[in-house]
Amino acid sequence: MPRADFYLIAKPRFRDDPLLLVCELAKRAFESGQPALILARSADQADALDEKLWEFDEQAFVPHQLAGDDDDAITPVLIVAPGTTTADRALVINLRDECAPGLFERVLEVVPADEAQRRGSRERWKTYKATGFEVGKHDM
């Protein structure tokens, strides 16, 4: 059964820098040997995340790149800007307003602290649940 986990930003360190949570999730995915796609909301967010993954933890190395070249298949973490296509992976970290497209086993939905932005996550929760996903919530 596919799974959708919703990570609700609550802690001050993630509230102040939401991309830090995305980096932590990408690090966990890499360390567990799961290739991951990160679906960014915009090209600017994809670029910011690319930079953040290099600097967020001096002790960590998360091999990653912006999707769209010949190395996509061998790169453990791909950051996908809107309009870029790449092969599906079993794990997706979704930062977009709509449900993650494609075939995957697990999606991690990062939910902003702002109440207005959380409304879309409630709709995604319902959509995933209606399509047979097991859903879970984690306060971060």
Short mmCIF file of N, CA, C and O in Angstrom, two decimals:
data_model
loop_
_atom_site.label_atom_id
_atom_site.label_comp_id
_atom_site.label_asym_id
_atom_site.label_seq_id
_atom_site.Cartn_x
_atom_site.Cartn_y
_atom_site.Cartn_z
N MET A 1 0.85 -1.18 0.00
CA MET A 1 0.00 0.00 0.00
C MET A 1 0.89 1.25 0.00
O MET A 1 1.80 1.37 0.82
N PRO A 2 0.65 2.20 -0.90
CA PRO A 2 1.44 3.44 -0.89
C PRO A 2 1.16 4.25 0.37
O PRO A 2 0.10 4.11 0.98
N ARG A 3 2.11 5.09 0.73
CA ARG A 3 2.01 5.85 1.96
C ARG A 3 2.29 7.33 1.70
O ARG A 3 3.18 7.67 0.94
N ALA A 4 1.52 8.19 2.36
CA ALA A 4 1.74 9.64 2.33
C ALA A 4 1.93 10.12 3.76
O ALA A 4 1.05 9.92 4.60
N ASP A 5 3.08 10.70 4.03
CA ASP A 5 3.37 11.24 5.35
C ASP A 5 3.41 12.76 5.26
O ASP A 5 4.12 13.32 4.41
N PHE A 6 2.66 13.41 6.13
CA PHE A 6 2.59 14.87 6.17
C PHE A 6 3.44 15.37 7.33
O PHE A 6 3.19 15.01 8.48
N TYR A 7 4.44 16.19 7.02
CA TYR A 7 5.34 16.75 8.01
C TYR A 7 4.93 18.21 8.23
O TYR A 7 5.18 19.07 7.39
N LEU A 8 4.28 18.47 9.37
CA LEU A 8 3.79 19.80 9.70
C LEU A 8 4.87 20.59 10.42
O LEU A 8 5.35 20.17 11.48
N ILE A 9 5.24 21.70 9.84
CA ILE A 9 6.29 22.53 10.42
C ILE A 9 5.74 23.22 11.65
O ILE A 9 4.75 23.95 11.58
N ALA A 10 6.39 22.98 12.79
CA ALA A 10 5.96 23.58 14.04
C ALA A 10 7.14 24.16 14.82
O ALA A 10 7.02 25.21 15.43
N LYS A 11 8.28 23.47 14.81
CA LYS A 11 9.45 23.92 15.59
C LYS A 11 10.02 25.22 15.02
O LYS A 11 10.04 25.40 13.80
N PRO A 12 10.49 26.10 15.90
CA PRO A 12 11.02 27.39 15.44
C PRO A 12 12.12 27.26 14.38
O PRO A 12 12.15 28.03 13.43
N ARG A 13 13.03 26.28 14.50
CA ARG A 13 14.12 26.19 13.53
C ARG A 13 13.62 25.85 12.13
O ARG A 13 14.17 26.31 11.14
N PHE A 14 12.53 25.09 12.03
CA PHE A 14 11.95 24.78 10.72
C PHE A 14 11.01 25.90 10.27
O PHE A 14 10.88 26.17 9.09
N ARG A 15 10.35 26.53 11.23
CA ARG A 15 9.46 27.65 10.91
C ARG A 15 10.27 28.80 10.31
O ARG A 15 9.85 29.43 9.35
N ASP A 16 11.45 29.04 10.87
CA ASP A 16 12.32 30.11 10.39
C ASP A 16 12.96 29.77 9.04
O ASP A 16 13.29 30.66 8.26
N ASP A 17 13.17 28.48 8.78
CA ASP A 17 13.83 28.04 7.55
C ASP A 17 13.23 26.71 7.09
O ASP A 17 13.78 25.64 7.35
N PRO A 18 12.06 26.75 6.42
CA PRO A 18 11.37 25.52 6.03
C PRO A 18 12.21 24.58 5.16
O PRO A 18 12.03 23.37 5.22
N LEU A 19 13.13 25.11 4.38
CA LEU A 19 13.95 24.24 3.53
C LEU A 19 14.90 23.38 4.36
O LEU A 19 15.36 22.34 3.89
N LEU A 20 15.14 23.77 5.60
CA LEU A 20 15.96 22.95 6.48
C LEU A 20 15.29 21.60 6.73
O LEU A 20 15.96 20.56 6.73
N LEU A 21 13.99 21.58 6.90
CA LEU A 21 13.27 20.32 7.08
C LEU A 21 13.39 19.46 5.82
O LEU A 21 13.61 18.26 5.90
N VAL A 22 13.28 20.08 4.65
CA VAL A 22 13.41 19.34 3.39
C VAL A 22 14.80 18.72 3.31
O VAL A 22 14.95 17.56 2.92
N CYS A 23 15.82 19.46 3.70
CA CYS A 23 17.20 18.93 3.70
C CYS A 23 17.32 17.74 4.64
O CYS A 23 17.97 16.74 4.30
N GLU A 24 16.72 17.84 5.82
CA GLU A 24 16.77 16.73 6.78
C GLU A 24 16.09 15.48 6.22
O GLU A 24 16.59 14.37 6.37
N LEU A 25 14.96 15.67 5.55
CA LEU A 25 14.25 14.53 4.95
C LEU A 25 15.07 13.92 3.81
O LEU A 25 15.14 12.70 3.67
N ALA A 26 15.71 14.77 3.00
CA ALA A 26 16.56 14.27 1.92
C ALA A 26 17.76 13.52 2.47
O ALA A 26 18.16 12.48 1.93
N LYS A 27 18.33 14.02 3.55
CA LYS A 27 19.46 13.35 4.20
C LYS A 27 19.05 11.96 4.69
O LYS A 27 19.77 10.98 4.47
N ARG A 28 17.90 11.87 5.34
CA ARG A 28 17.41 10.57 5.81
C ARG A 28 17.21 9.61 4.65
O ARG A 28 17.54 8.42 4.74
N ALA A 29 16.64 10.10 3.55
CA ALA A 29 16.41 9.26 2.38
C ALA A 29 17.73 8.73 1.84
O ALA A 29 17.88 7.53 1.59
N PHE A 30 18.70 9.61 1.69
CA PHE A 30 20.00 9.20 1.17
C PHE A 30 20.67 8.18 2.09
O PHE A 30 21.18 7.15 1.65
N GLU A 31 20.65 8.47 3.39
CA GLU A 31 21.30 7.57 4.35
C GLU A 31 20.64 6.20 4.40
O GLU A 31 21.28 5.21 4.72
N SER A 32 19.35 6.13 4.04
CA SER A 32 18.66 4.85 4.03
C SER A 32 18.75 4.16 2.67
O SER A 32 18.20 3.07 2.49
N GLY A 33 19.43 4.79 1.72
CA GLY A 33 19.62 4.19 0.41
C GLY A 33 18.44 4.32 -0.52
O GLY A 33 18.34 3.58 -1.51
N GLN A 34 17.53 5.26 -0.25
CA GLN A 34 16.35 5.46 -1.09
C GLN A 34 16.55 6.66 -2.02
O GLN A 34 16.58 7.79 -1.54
N PRO A 35 16.68 6.42 -3.32
CA PRO A 35 16.74 7.56 -4.24
C PRO A 35 15.45 8.37 -4.13
O PRO A 35 14.36 7.80 -3.99
N ALA A 36 15.57 9.69 -4.17
CA ALA A 36 14.40 10.54 -3.93
C ALA A 36 14.29 11.65 -4.96
O ALA A 36 15.30 12.14 -5.47
N LEU A 37 13.06 12.05 -5.22
CA LEU A 37 12.76 13.25 -5.99
C LEU A 37 12.24 14.30 -5.02
O LEU A 37 11.43 13.98 -4.14
N ILE A 38 12.70 15.53 -5.17
CA ILE A 38 12.12 16.65 -4.43
C ILE A 38 11.41 17.52 -5.45
O ILE A 38 12.06 18.06 -6.36
N LEU A 39 10.10 17.63 -5.33
CA LEU A 39 9.30 18.43 -6.26
C LEU A 39 9.19 19.85 -5.73
O LEU A 39 8.41 20.12 -4.81
N ALA A 40 9.99 20.76 -6.28
CA ALA A 40 10.00 22.15 -5.84
C ALA A 40 8.81 22.91 -6.42
O ALA A 40 8.29 22.56 -7.48
N ARG A 41 8.40 23.96 -5.71
CA ARG A 41 7.28 24.80 -6.15
C ARG A 41 7.65 25.68 -7.35
O ARG A 41 6.80 26.05 -8.13
N SER A 42 8.94 26.06 -7.44
CA SER A 42 9.38 26.99 -8.48
C SER A 42 10.85 26.74 -8.78
O SER A 42 11.55 26.06 -8.02
N ALA A 43 11.32 27.32 -9.87
CA ALA A 43 12.74 27.22 -10.22
C ALA A 43 13.58 27.91 -9.14
O ALA A 43 14.66 27.43 -8.79
N ASP A 44 13.09 29.03 -8.61
CA ASP A 44 13.83 29.73 -7.55
C ASP A 44 13.96 28.86 -6.30
O ASP A 44 15.02 28.81 -5.68
N GLN A 45 12.88 28.19 -5.93
CA GLN A 45 12.94 27.31 -4.77
C GLN A 45 13.89 26.14 -5.03
O GLN A 45 14.63 25.73 -4.14
N ALA A 46 13.88 25.61 -6.24
CA ALA A 46 14.80 24.51 -6.60
C ALA A 46 16.25 24.97 -6.45
O ALA A 46 17.08 24.25 -5.88
N ASP A 47 16.56 26.16 -6.94
CA ASP A 47 17.92 26.70 -6.81
C ASP A 47 18.30 26.90 -5.35
O ASP A 47 19.41 26.57 -4.94
N ALA A 48 17.38 27.45 -4.56
CA ALA A 48 17.65 27.68 -3.14
C ALA A 48 17.88 26.36 -2.41
O ALA A 48 18.78 26.25 -1.56
N LEU A 49 17.11 25.35 -2.75
CA LEU A 49 17.27 24.04 -2.12
C LEU A 49 18.59 23.40 -2.54
O LEU A 49 19.26 22.77 -1.71
N ASP A 50 18.97 23.56 -3.78
CA ASP A 50 20.26 23.06 -4.26
C ASP A 50 21.39 23.63 -3.41
O ASP A 50 22.27 22.91 -2.93
N GLU A 51 21.36 24.93 -3.18
CA GLU A 51 22.39 25.58 -2.35
C GLU A 51 22.31 25.11 -0.89
O GLU A 51 23.32 24.83 -0.27
N LYS A 52 21.10 25.04 -0.36
CA LYS A 52 20.89 24.67 1.04
C LYS A 52 21.42 23.25 1.33
O LYS A 52 21.98 22.99 2.38
N LEU A 53 21.23 22.34 0.37
CA LEU A 53 21.70 20.95 0.58
C LEU A 53 23.22 20.86 0.68
O LEU A 53 23.75 19.93 1.28
N TRP A 54 23.95 21.83 0.13
CA TRP A 54 25.41 21.84 0.25
C TRP A 54 25.85 22.34 1.62
O TRP A 54 26.92 21.98 2.09
N GLU A 55 25.06 23.18 2.26
CA GLU A 55 25.54 23.89 3.45
C GLU A 55 24.80 23.61 4.75
O GLU A 55 25.24 24.05 5.80
N PHE A 56 23.68 22.89 4.72
CA PHE A 56 22.82 22.80 5.91
C PHE A 56 23.46 22.04 7.06
O PHE A 56 23.10 22.25 8.21
N ASP A 57 24.38 21.13 6.79
CA ASP A 57 24.99 20.31 7.83
C ASP A 57 26.43 20.02 7.44
O ASP A 57 26.68 19.33 6.46
N GLU A 58 27.36 20.56 8.21
CA GLU A 58 28.78 20.38 7.88
C GLU A 58 29.22 18.92 7.90
O GLU A 58 30.18 18.54 7.23
N GLN A 59 28.52 18.08 8.64
CA GLN A 59 28.87 16.67 8.77
C GLN A 59 28.19 15.78 7.72
O GLN A 59 28.51 14.61 7.60
N ALA A 60 27.25 16.35 6.97
CA ALA A 60 26.46 15.54 6.04
C ALA A 60 26.88 15.81 4.60
O ALA A 60 27.26 16.92 4.24
N PHE A 61 26.77 14.77 3.79
CA PHE A 61 26.93 14.91 2.34
C PHE A 61 25.75 14.22 1.70
O PHE A 61 25.55 13.02 1.88
N VAL A 62 24.94 14.99 1.00
CA VAL A 62 23.77 14.46 0.31
C VAL A 62 23.98 14.69 -1.18
O VAL A 62 23.79 15.82 -1.67
N PRO A 63 24.39 13.66 -1.93
CA PRO A 63 24.59 13.84 -3.36
C PRO A 63 23.27 14.21 -4.04
O PRO A 63 22.28 13.49 -3.92
N HIS A 64 23.27 15.35 -4.72
CA HIS A 64 22.04 15.86 -5.31
C HIS A 64 22.36 16.73 -6.52
O HIS A 64 23.52 17.10 -6.72
N GLN A 65 21.34 17.03 -7.27
CA GLN A 65 21.47 17.98 -8.37
C GLN A 65 20.08 18.39 -8.83
O GLN A 65 19.09 17.75 -8.49
N LEU A 66 20.04 19.46 -9.60
CA LEU A 66 18.82 19.86 -10.26
C LEU A 66 18.57 18.87 -11.40
O LEU A 66 19.50 18.53 -12.14
N ALA A 67 17.36 18.37 -11.52
CA ALA A 67 17.03 17.37 -12.53
C ALA A 67 17.11 17.98 -13.93
O ALA A 67 16.87 19.17 -14.11
N GLY A 68 17.45 17.09 -14.87
CA GLY A 68 17.41 17.53 -16.26
C GLY A 68 18.65 17.24 -17.08
O GLY A 68 18.78 17.78 -18.17
N ASP A 69 19.56 16.39 -16.58
CA ASP A 69 20.70 16.04 -17.43
C ASP A 69 20.99 14.55 -17.38
O ASP A 69 20.25 13.78 -16.77
N ASP A 70 22.08 14.14 -18.01
CA ASP A 70 22.40 12.72 -18.15
C ASP A 70 22.70 12.03 -16.83
O ASP A 70 22.62 10.80 -16.76
N ASP A 71 23.05 12.77 -15.80
CA ASP A 71 23.38 12.16 -14.51
C ASP A 71 22.16 11.92 -13.62
O ASP A 71 22.30 11.40 -12.51
N ASP A 72 20.98 12.27 -14.08
CA ASP A 72 19.77 12.09 -13.26
C ASP A 72 19.64 10.66 -12.74
O ASP A 72 19.33 10.46 -11.56
N ALA A 73 19.89 9.68 -13.58
CA ALA A 73 19.68 8.28 -13.20
C ALA A 73 20.62 7.82 -12.09
O ALA A 73 20.29 6.89 -11.35
N ILE A 74 21.78 8.45 -11.95
CA ILE A 74 22.75 7.99 -10.95
C ILE A 74 22.85 8.91 -9.74
O ILE A 74 23.61 8.65 -8.81
N THR A 75 22.07 9.99 -9.73
CA THR A 75 22.12 10.94 -8.62
C THR A 75 21.07 10.56 -7.59
O THR A 75 19.88 10.47 -7.91
N PRO A 76 21.48 10.35 -6.32
CA PRO A 76 20.52 9.89 -5.30
C PRO A 76 19.35 10.83 -5.02
O PRO A 76 18.24 10.37 -4.79
N VAL A 77 19.59 12.14 -5.03
CA VAL A 77 18.52 13.10 -4.73
C VAL A 77 18.42 14.09 -5.89
O VAL A 77 19.38 14.80 -6.18
N LEU A 78 17.27 14.10 -6.52
CA LEU A 78 17.02 15.02 -7.63
C LEU A 78 16.03 16.09 -7.21
O LEU A 78 14.97 15.77 -6.66
N ILE A 79 16.37 17.33 -7.50
CA ILE A 79 15.47 18.45 -7.24
C ILE A 79 14.79 18.79 -8.56
O ILE A 79 15.47 19.10 -9.55
N VAL A 80 13.48 18.72 -8.60
CA VAL A 80 12.73 18.86 -9.83
C VAL A 80 11.92 20.16 -9.81
O VAL A 80 10.98 20.31 -9.03
N ALA A 81 12.31 21.09 -10.68
CA ALA A 81 11.55 22.34 -10.83
C ALA A 81 10.33 22.07 -11.70
O ALA A 81 10.33 21.14 -12.51
N PRO A 82 9.29 22.87 -11.56
CA PRO A 82 8.12 22.71 -12.43
C PRO A 82 8.54 22.80 -13.90
O PRO A 82 9.42 23.58 -14.27
N GLY A 83 7.93 21.95 -14.72
CA GLY A 83 8.25 21.94 -16.13
C GLY A 83 9.38 21.00 -16.51
O GLY A 83 9.63 20.78 -17.69
N THR A 84 10.06 20.43 -15.53
CA THR A 84 11.14 19.48 -15.77
C THR A 84 10.58 18.08 -15.60
O THR A 84 9.86 17.81 -14.64
N THR A 85 10.90 17.20 -16.52
CA THR A 85 10.44 15.82 -16.40
C THR A 85 11.62 14.91 -16.09
O THR A 85 12.74 15.14 -16.55
N THR A 86 11.36 13.90 -15.30
CA THR A 86 12.38 12.92 -14.94
C THR A 86 11.66 11.62 -14.61
O THR A 86 10.45 11.62 -14.39
N ALA A 87 12.41 10.54 -14.56
CA ALA A 87 11.82 9.24 -14.25
C ALA A 87 11.27 9.24 -12.82
O ALA A 87 11.79 9.92 -11.93
N ASP A 88 10.21 8.44 -12.61
CA ASP A 88 9.64 8.29 -11.28
C ASP A 88 10.62 7.60 -10.35
O ASP A 88 11.50 6.86 -10.78
N ARG A 89 10.46 7.85 -9.07
CA ARG A 89 11.23 7.17 -8.02
C ARG A 89 10.26 6.74 -6.93
O ARG A 89 9.17 7.29 -6.80
N ALA A 90 10.69 5.78 -6.12
CA ALA A 90 9.82 5.24 -5.08
C ALA A 90 9.51 6.27 -3.99
O ALA A 90 8.44 6.22 -3.37
N LEU A 91 10.41 7.23 -3.76
CA LEU A 91 10.22 8.23 -2.71
C LEU A 91 10.18 9.62 -3.32
O LEU A 91 11.08 10.01 -4.08
N VAL A 92 9.15 10.37 -2.95
CA VAL A 92 8.98 11.74 -3.43
C VAL A 92 8.78 12.65 -2.23
O VAL A 92 7.98 12.35 -1.34
N ILE A 93 9.51 13.77 -2.21
CA ILE A 93 9.29 14.83 -1.22
C ILE A 93 8.58 15.94 -1.98
O ILE A 93 9.14 16.53 -2.91
N ASN A 94 7.34 16.23 -1.60
CA ASN A 94 6.51 17.15 -2.36
C ASN A 94 6.38 18.50 -1.67
O ASN A 94 5.91 18.58 -0.53
N LEU A 95 6.77 19.56 -2.38
CA LEU A 95 6.64 20.92 -1.86
C LEU A 95 5.57 21.70 -2.62
O LEU A 95 5.34 22.86 -2.34
N ARG A 96 4.95 21.07 -3.59
CA ARG A 96 3.98 21.74 -4.46
C ARG A 96 2.58 21.75 -3.86
O ARG A 96 2.29 21.04 -2.91
N ASP A 97 1.72 22.55 -4.48
CA ASP A 97 0.35 22.70 -3.99
C ASP A 97 -0.56 21.54 -4.37
O ASP A 97 -1.60 21.35 -3.76
N GLU A 98 -0.18 20.78 -5.39
CA GLU A 98 -0.99 19.65 -5.83
C GLU A 98 -0.34 18.34 -5.39
O GLU A 98 0.83 18.30 -5.02
N CYS A 99 -1.11 17.26 -5.44
CA CYS A 99 -0.58 15.94 -5.10
C CYS A 99 0.57 15.59 -6.04
O CYS A 99 0.58 16.00 -7.20
N ALA A 100 1.51 14.83 -5.53
CA ALA A 100 2.66 14.42 -6.33
C ALA A 100 2.19 13.53 -7.49
O ALA A 100 1.44 12.59 -7.26
N PRO A 101 2.64 13.84 -8.72
CA PRO A 101 2.27 13.00 -9.86
C PRO A 101 3.22 11.82 -10.00
O PRO A 101 4.31 11.81 -9.44
N GLY A 102 2.82 10.82 -10.75
CA GLY A 102 3.71 9.70 -11.07
C GLY A 102 3.46 8.49 -10.20
O GLY A 102 2.52 8.43 -9.42
N LEU A 103 4.34 7.52 -10.38
CA LEU A 103 4.26 6.27 -9.64
C LEU A 103 5.32 6.28 -8.55
O LEU A 103 6.51 6.44 -8.83
N PHE A 104 4.90 6.10 -7.32
CA PHE A 104 5.82 6.08 -6.19
C PHE A 104 5.20 5.27 -5.08
O PHE A 104 3.99 5.03 -5.07
N GLU A 105 6.04 4.85 -4.14
CA GLU A 105 5.57 4.08 -3.00
C GLU A 105 5.28 4.96 -1.80
O GLU A 105 4.45 4.64 -0.97
N ARG A 106 6.02 6.08 -1.71
CA ARG A 106 5.89 6.93 -0.54
C ARG A 106 6.08 8.39 -0.94
O ARG A 106 6.97 8.71 -1.73
N VAL A 107 5.24 9.24 -0.40
CA VAL A 107 5.38 10.67 -0.61
C VAL A 107 5.46 11.34 0.76
O VAL A 107 4.74 10.98 1.69
N LEU A 108 6.40 12.28 0.88
CA LEU A 108 6.55 13.09 2.08
C LEU A 108 6.07 14.49 1.72
O LEU A 108 6.64 15.15 0.87
N GLU A 109 5.01 14.91 2.36
CA GLU A 109 4.42 16.22 2.11
C GLU A 109 4.90 17.18 3.20
O GLU A 109 4.67 16.94 4.38
N VAL A 110 5.58 18.24 2.80
CA VAL A 110 6.06 19.24 3.76
C VAL A 110 5.00 20.33 3.84
O VAL A 110 4.68 20.98 2.84
N VAL A 111 4.45 20.51 5.04
CA VAL A 111 3.33 21.43 5.25
C VAL A 111 3.83 22.68 5.99
O VAL A 111 4.30 22.58 7.12
N PRO A 112 3.71 23.85 5.36
CA PRO A 112 4.18 25.09 5.98
C PRO A 112 3.43 25.41 7.27
O PRO A 112 2.33 24.92 7.52
N ALA A 113 4.05 26.26 8.08
CA ALA A 113 3.44 26.67 9.35
C ALA A 113 2.26 27.62 9.13
O ALA A 113 1.33 27.64 9.92
N ASP A 114 2.30 28.40 8.06
CA ASP A 114 1.25 29.36 7.78
C ASP A 114 -0.09 28.67 7.54
O ASP A 114 -0.21 27.79 6.69
N GLU A 115 -1.10 29.08 8.31
CA GLU A 115 -2.41 28.43 8.25
C GLU A 115 -3.04 28.51 6.85
O GLU A 115 -3.66 27.55 6.39
N ALA A 116 -2.87 29.61 6.18
CA ALA A 116 -3.45 29.75 4.84
C ALA A 116 -2.84 28.74 3.87
O ALA A 116 -3.53 28.20 3.00
N GLN A 117 -1.55 28.46 4.02
CA GLN A 117 -0.88 27.50 3.14
C GLN A 117 -1.21 26.05 3.51
O GLN A 117 -1.02 25.16 2.70
N ARG A 118 -1.70 25.84 4.71
CA ARG A 118 -2.03 24.47 5.15
C ARG A 118 -3.33 23.95 4.53
O ARG A 118 -3.54 22.76 4.47
N ARG A 119 -4.18 24.86 4.07
CA ARG A 119 -5.46 24.43 3.50
C ARG A 119 -5.26 23.44 2.35
O ARG A 119 -5.96 22.45 2.24
N GLY A 120 -4.31 23.71 1.47
CA GLY A 120 -4.04 22.82 0.35
C GLY A 120 -3.60 21.45 0.80
O GLY A 120 -3.92 20.43 0.17
N SER A 121 -2.87 21.39 1.91
CA SER A 121 -2.41 20.09 2.41
C SER A 121 -3.58 19.24 2.89
O SER A 121 -3.55 18.02 2.76
N ARG A 122 -4.61 19.89 3.40
CA ARG A 122 -5.79 19.13 3.84
C ARG A 122 -6.48 18.48 2.63
O ARG A 122 -6.94 17.34 2.72
N GLU A 123 -6.52 19.19 1.52
CA GLU A 123 -7.10 18.63 0.30
C GLU A 123 -6.24 17.48 -0.23
O GLU A 123 -6.77 16.46 -0.68
N ARG A 124 -4.93 17.64 -0.19
CA ARG A 124 -4.04 16.56 -0.64
C ARG A 124 -4.20 15.34 0.25
O ARG A 124 -4.22 14.21 -0.23
N TRP A 125 -4.35 15.55 1.56
CA TRP A 125 -4.59 14.44 2.50
C TRP A 125 -5.81 13.64 2.05
O TRP A 125 -5.77 12.42 1.93
N LYS A 126 -6.91 14.37 1.80
CA LYS A 126 -8.15 13.71 1.38
C LYS A 126 -7.97 12.97 0.06
O LYS A 126 -8.48 11.85 -0.10
N THR A 127 -7.25 13.56 -0.88
CA THR A 127 -7.04 12.94 -2.18
C THR A 127 -6.22 11.67 -2.05
O THR A 127 -6.57 10.62 -2.63
N TYR A 128 -5.12 11.74 -1.31
CA TYR A 128 -4.30 10.54 -1.13
C TYR A 128 -5.12 9.43 -0.46
O TYR A 128 -5.09 8.29 -0.88
N LYS A 129 -5.84 9.79 0.58
CA LYS A 129 -6.65 8.81 1.31
C LYS A 129 -7.70 8.17 0.40
O LYS A 129 -7.89 6.95 0.42
N ALA A 130 -8.34 8.98 -0.41
CA ALA A 130 -9.39 8.48 -1.31
C ALA A 130 -8.83 7.55 -2.38
O ALA A 130 -9.56 6.70 -2.89
N THR A 131 -7.56 7.70 -2.71
CA THR A 131 -6.95 6.85 -3.74
C THR A 131 -6.23 5.65 -3.14
O THR A 131 -5.48 4.96 -3.84
N GLY A 132 -6.43 5.40 -1.84
CA GLY A 132 -5.91 4.18 -1.24
C GLY A 132 -4.59 4.29 -0.52
O GLY A 132 -4.01 3.28 -0.13
N PHE A 133 -4.10 5.50 -0.31
CA PHE A 133 -2.86 5.69 0.43
C PHE A 133 -3.10 5.54 1.92
O PHE A 133 -4.14 5.95 2.44
N GLU A 134 -2.13 4.98 2.61
CA GLU A 134 -2.09 5.06 4.07
C GLU A 134 -1.50 6.43 4.37
O GLU A 134 -0.47 6.80 3.80
N VAL A 135 -2.15 7.21 5.24
CA VAL A 135 -1.65 8.56 5.52
C VAL A 135 -1.27 8.70 6.98
O VAL A 135 -1.85 8.07 7.85
N GLY A 136 -0.28 9.55 7.22
CA GLY A 136 0.19 9.80 8.57
C GLY A 136 0.63 11.24 8.73
O GLY A 136 0.92 11.92 7.74
N LYS A 137 0.67 11.71 9.98
CA LYS A 137 1.03 13.10 10.29
C LYS A 137 2.16 13.10 11.31
O LYS A 137 2.18 12.32 12.25
N HIS A 138 3.12 14.02 11.09
CA HIS A 138 4.26 14.19 12.00
C HIS A 138 4.44 15.66 12.28
O HIS A 138 4.58 16.46 11.34
N ASP A 139 4.45 16.05 13.54
CA ASP A 139 4.71 17.44 13.90
C ASP A 139 6.21 17.64 13.97
O ASP A 139 6.92 16.95 14.70
N MET A 140 6.69 18.59 13.21
CA MET A 140 8.11 18.85 13.15
C MET A 140 8.36 20.25 13.66
O MET A 140 8.94 21.09 13.20
#
